PDB file of C-alpha atoms in Angstrom:
ATOM      1  CA  UNK A 199     -64.558   9.809  15.065  1.00  0.00           C
ATOM      2  CA  UNK A 200     -60.843   9.194  15.660  1.00  0.00           C
ATOM      3  CA  UNK A 201     -59.381   7.314  18.488  1.00  0.00           C
ATOM      4  CA  UNK A 202     -56.334   7.821  20.604  1.00  0.00           C
ATOM      5  CA  UNK A 203     -54.470   4.722  21.793  1.00  0.00           C
ATOM      6  CA  UNK A 204     -53.759   4.423  25.506  1.00  0.00           C
ATOM      7  CA  UNK A 205     -52.372   1.624  27.612  1.00  0.00           C
ATOM      8  CA  UNK A 206     -55.719   0.229  28.539  1.00  0.00           C
ATOM      9  CA  UNK A 207     -58.090   0.778  25.672  1.00  0.00           C
ATOM     10  CA  UNK A 208     -58.893   2.940  22.687  1.00  0.00           C
ATOM     11  CA  UNK A 209     -60.518   6.123  23.921  1.00  0.00           C
ATOM     12  CA  UNK A 210     -62.513   8.149  21.385  1.00  0.00           C
ATOM     13  CA  UNK A 211     -61.320  11.751  20.874  1.00  0.00           C
ATOM     14  CA  UNK A 212     -63.485  14.787  20.782  1.00  0.00           C
ATOM     15  CA  UNK A 213     -63.941  16.195  17.249  1.00  0.00           C
ATOM     16  CA  UNK A 214     -61.282  19.025  17.320  1.00  0.00           C
ATOM     17  CA  UNK A 215     -58.813  17.521  19.739  1.00  0.00           C
ATOM     18  CA  UNK A 216     -56.470  16.236  17.047  1.00  0.00           C
ATOM     19  CA  UNK A 217     -56.022  19.750  15.629  1.00  0.00           C
ATOM     20  CA  UNK A 218     -55.387  21.170  19.093  1.00  0.00           C
ATOM     21  CA  UNK A 219     -52.724  18.524  19.685  1.00  0.00           C
ATOM     22  CA  UNK A 220     -51.018  19.347  16.386  1.00  0.00           C
ATOM     23  CA  UNK A 221     -51.091  23.074  17.160  1.00  0.00           C
ATOM     24  CA  UNK A 222     -49.674  22.447  20.652  1.00  0.00           C
ATOM     25  CA  UNK A 223     -46.896  20.292  19.168  1.00  0.00           C
ATOM     26  CA  UNK A 224     -45.994  23.077  16.688  1.00  0.00           C
ATOM     27  CA  UNK A 225     -45.973  25.700  19.452  1.00  0.00           C
ATOM     28  CA  UNK A 226     -43.673  23.544  21.593  1.00  0.00           C
ATOM     29  CA  UNK A 227     -41.337  22.928  18.627  1.00  0.00           C
ATOM     30  CA  UNK A 228     -41.154  26.674  17.872  1.00  0.00           C
ATOM     31  CA  UNK A 229     -40.483  27.529  21.518  1.00  0.00           C
ATOM     32  CA  UNK A 230     -37.747  24.900  21.669  1.00  0.00           C
ATOM     33  CA  UNK A 231     -36.167  26.262  18.456  1.00  0.00           C
ATOM     34  CA  UNK A 232     -36.252  29.836  19.813  1.00  0.00           C
ATOM     35  CA  UNK A 233     -34.669  28.694  23.093  1.00  0.00           C
ATOM     36  CA  UNK A 234     -31.878  26.915  21.181  1.00  0.00           C
ATOM     37  CA  UNK A 235     -31.237  30.011  19.051  1.00  0.00           C
ATOM     38  CA  UNK A 236     -31.096  32.226  22.139  1.00  0.00           C
ATOM     39  CA  UNK A 237     -28.713  29.783  23.819  1.00  0.00           C
ATOM     40  CA  UNK A 238     -26.477  29.921  20.727  1.00  0.00           C
ATOM     41  CA  UNK A 239     -26.455  33.735  20.758  1.00  0.00           C
ATOM     42  CA  UNK A 240     -25.562  33.873  24.454  1.00  0.00           C
ATOM     43  CA  UNK A 241     -22.778  31.273  24.244  1.00  0.00           C
ATOM     44  CA  UNK A 242     -21.229  32.296  20.906  1.00  0.00           C
ATOM     45  CA  UNK A 243     -17.446  32.706  21.136  1.00  0.00           C
ATOM     46  CA  UNK A 244     -16.212  36.293  20.798  1.00  0.00           C
ATOM     47  CA  UNK A 245     -15.084  37.560  17.405  1.00  0.00           C
ATOM     48  CA  UNK A 246     -11.274  37.407  17.138  1.00  0.00           C
ATOM     49  CA  UNK A 247      -9.412  40.674  16.668  1.00  0.00           C
ATOM     50  CA  UNK A 248      -7.186  39.347  13.864  1.00  0.00           C
ATOM     51  CA  UNK A 249      -7.732  36.496  11.413  1.00  0.00           C
ATOM     52  CA  UNK A 250      -5.412  34.810   8.919  1.00  0.00           C
ATOM     53  CA  UNK A 251      -7.053  33.516   5.769  1.00  0.00           C
ATOM     54  CA  UNK A 252      -5.466  30.213   4.762  1.00  0.00           C
ATOM     55  CA  UNK A 253      -5.358  28.487   1.393  1.00  0.00           C
ATOM     56  CA  UNK A 254      -6.466  25.038   0.268  1.00  0.00           C
ATOM     57  CA  UNK A 255      -3.073  23.716  -0.769  1.00  0.00           C
ATOM     58  CA  UNK A 256      -1.103  21.152   1.249  1.00  0.00           C
ATOM     59  CA  UNK A 257       0.250  22.722   4.377  1.00  0.00           C
ATOM     60  CA  UNK A 258      -2.474  25.391   4.155  1.00  0.00           C
ATOM     61  CA  UNK A 259      -0.346  28.411   3.233  1.00  0.00           C
ATOM     62  CA  UNK A 260      -1.358  31.782   4.616  1.00  0.00           C
ATOM     63  CA  UNK A 261      -2.961  34.136   2.111  1.00  0.00           C
ATOM     64  CA  UNK A 262      -4.017  37.360   3.847  1.00  0.00           C
ATOM     65  CA  UNK A 263      -4.367  38.968   7.240  1.00  0.00           C
ATOM     66  CA  UNK A 264      -7.779  40.438   8.097  1.00  0.00           C
ATOM     67  CA  UNK A 265      -9.310  42.287  11.011  1.00  0.00           C
ATOM     68  CA  UNK A 266     -11.846  40.143  12.862  1.00  0.00           C
ATOM     69  CA  UNK A 267     -14.792  42.250  11.662  1.00  0.00           C
ATOM     70  CA  UNK A 268     -13.780  42.297   7.969  1.00  0.00           C
ATOM     71  CA  UNK A 269     -16.571  41.510   5.524  1.00  0.00           C
ATOM     72  CA  UNK A 270     -14.123  39.992   3.024  1.00  0.00           C
ATOM     73  CA  UNK A 271     -13.165  37.043   5.241  1.00  0.00           C
ATOM     74  CA  UNK A 272     -13.133  33.713   3.483  1.00  0.00           C
ATOM     75  CA  UNK A 273     -14.427  30.479   4.928  1.00  0.00           C
ATOM     76  CA  UNK A 274     -10.946  29.066   5.622  1.00  0.00           C
ATOM     77  CA  UNK A 275      -9.491  31.124   8.439  1.00  0.00           C
ATOM     78  CA  UNK A 276      -7.565  30.924  11.674  1.00  0.00           C
ATOM     79  CA  UNK A 277      -7.667  33.449  14.527  1.00  0.00           C
ATOM     80  CA  UNK A 278      -4.362  34.968  15.661  1.00  0.00           C
ATOM     81  CA  UNK A 279      -3.396  37.324  18.442  1.00  0.00           C
ATOM     82  CA  UNK A 280      -2.010  40.834  18.025  1.00  0.00           C
ATOM     83  CA  UNK A 281       1.671  39.877  18.343  1.00  0.00           C
ATOM     84  CA  UNK A 282       1.426  37.085  15.782  1.00  0.00           C
ATOM     85  CA  UNK A 283      -0.474  39.380  13.391  1.00  0.00           C
ATOM     86  CA  UNK A 284       2.290  41.987  13.627  1.00  0.00           C
ATOM     87  CA  UNK A 285       4.946  39.296  13.106  1.00  0.00           C
ATOM     88  CA  UNK A 286       3.122  37.917  10.052  1.00  0.00           C
ATOM     89  CA  UNK A 287       2.916  41.376   8.489  1.00  0.00           C
ATOM     90  CA  UNK A 288       6.608  41.943   9.167  1.00  0.00           C
ATOM     91  CA  UNK A 289       7.409  38.574   7.541  1.00  0.00           C
ATOM     92  CA  UNK A 290       5.678  39.702   4.357  1.00  0.00           C
ATOM     93  CA  UNK A 291       2.113  38.408   4.622  1.00  0.00           C
ATOM     94  CA  UNK A 292      -0.264  40.506   2.560  1.00  0.00           C
ATOM     95  CA  UNK A 293      -2.752  42.691   4.416  1.00  0.00           C
ATOM     96  CA  UNK A 294      -6.383  42.895   3.320  1.00  0.00           C
ATOM     97  CA  UNK A 295      -7.016  45.984   1.239  1.00  0.00           C
ATOM     98  CA  UNK A 296     -10.540  46.421   2.626  1.00  0.00           C
ATOM     99  CA  UNK A 297     -10.070  46.347   6.394  1.00  0.00           C
ATOM    100  CA  UNK A 298      -6.382  47.456   6.389  1.00  0.00           C
ATOM    101  CA  UNK A 299      -5.120  45.537   9.443  1.00  0.00           C
ATOM    102  CA  UNK A 300      -1.633  46.963   8.910  1.00  0.00           C
ATOM    103  CA  UNK A 301      -2.973  50.456   9.611  1.00  0.00           C
ATOM    104  CA  UNK A 302      -4.909  49.264  12.657  1.00  0.00           C
ATOM    105  CA  UNK A 303      -1.805  47.494  13.971  1.00  0.00           C
ATOM    106  CA  UNK A 304       0.287  50.591  13.206  1.00  0.00           C
ATOM    107  CA  UNK A 305       2.678  48.582  11.033  1.00  0.00           C
ATOM    108  CA  UNK A 306       4.145  49.966   7.831  1.00  0.00           C
ATOM    109  CA  UNK A 307       3.128  47.978   4.782  1.00  0.00           C
ATOM    110  CA  UNK A 308       6.190  45.782   4.433  1.00  0.00           C
ATOM    111  CA  UNK A 309       4.703  43.330   1.947  1.00  0.00           C
ATOM    112  CA  UNK A 310       5.147  45.724  -0.999  1.00  0.00           C
ATOM    113  CA  UNK A 311       8.353  47.633  -1.671  1.00  0.00           C
ATOM    114  CA  UNK A 312       7.885  51.354  -1.708  1.00  0.00           C
ATOM    115  CA  UNK A 313       9.370  53.073  -4.709  1.00  0.00           C
ATOM    116  CA  UNK A 314       9.347  56.691  -5.552  1.00  0.00           C
ATOM    117  CA  UNK A 315       7.923  57.326  -8.968  1.00  0.00           C
ATOM    118  CA  UNK A 316       9.106  60.177 -11.089  1.00  0.00           C
ATOM    119  CA  UNK A 317       6.473  62.805 -11.627  1.00  0.00           C
ATOM    120  CA  UNK A 318       5.029  62.718 -15.111  1.00  0.00           C
ATOM    121  CA  UNK A 319       5.707  65.716 -17.213  1.00  0.00           C
ATOM    122  CA  UNK A 320       2.929  66.761 -19.441  1.00  0.00           C
ATOM    123  CA  UNK A 321       3.926  66.978 -23.053  1.00  0.00           C
ATOM    124  CA  UNK A 322       2.278  69.903 -24.770  1.00  0.00           C
ATOM    125  CA  UNK A 323       0.044  68.868 -27.632  1.00  0.00           C
ATOM    126  CA  UNK A 324       0.698  70.305 -31.015  1.00  0.00           C
ATOM    127  CA  UNK A 325      -2.279  71.970 -32.604  1.00  0.00           C
ATOM    128  CA  UNK A 326      -3.723  69.972 -35.442  1.00  0.00           C
ATOM    129  CA  UNK A 327      -4.251  72.060 -38.523  1.00  0.00           C
ATOM    130  CA  UNK A 328      -7.503  71.536 -40.312  1.00  0.00           C
ATOM    131  CA  UNK A 329      -8.109  71.992 -44.007  1.00  0.00           C
ATOM    132  CA  UNK A 330     -10.527  74.830 -43.218  1.00  0.00           C
ATOM    133  CA  UNK A 331      -7.819  76.863 -41.490  1.00  0.00           C
ATOM    134  CA  UNK A 332      -9.101  76.378 -37.952  1.00  0.00           C
ATOM    135  CA  UNK A 333      -6.793  75.049 -35.304  1.00  0.00           C
ATOM    136  CA  UNK A 334      -8.181  72.345 -33.081  1.00  0.00           C
TER     137      UNK A 334
END
């Protein structure tokens, strides 16, 4: 028989009370954890519309501009507003190739120069003569 300490004296416990207390403590801990998770979901800050991914070098140089819902976001990032995102693209910051924030912001891709490439002309292949007389 186990005993439970109180302020006055040691009171013997009933034979299954210790398990009930442990189960109650687990239930209360799980309910508290669920309440904390729900509180976190309700009070989570909104997802930013535009995010700048920054580097690890001194001064934290900017690397890429992403949309706020891009799955390629790195862990080092800083939220920006629409005007700053447009300004950064105009200054030459590279846009993410997955979420294409330049298209969403209706900005031409200014980070890469556009060049017109000459169309390739196909050179006709000469037939290869075979020793058997067939042309391949």
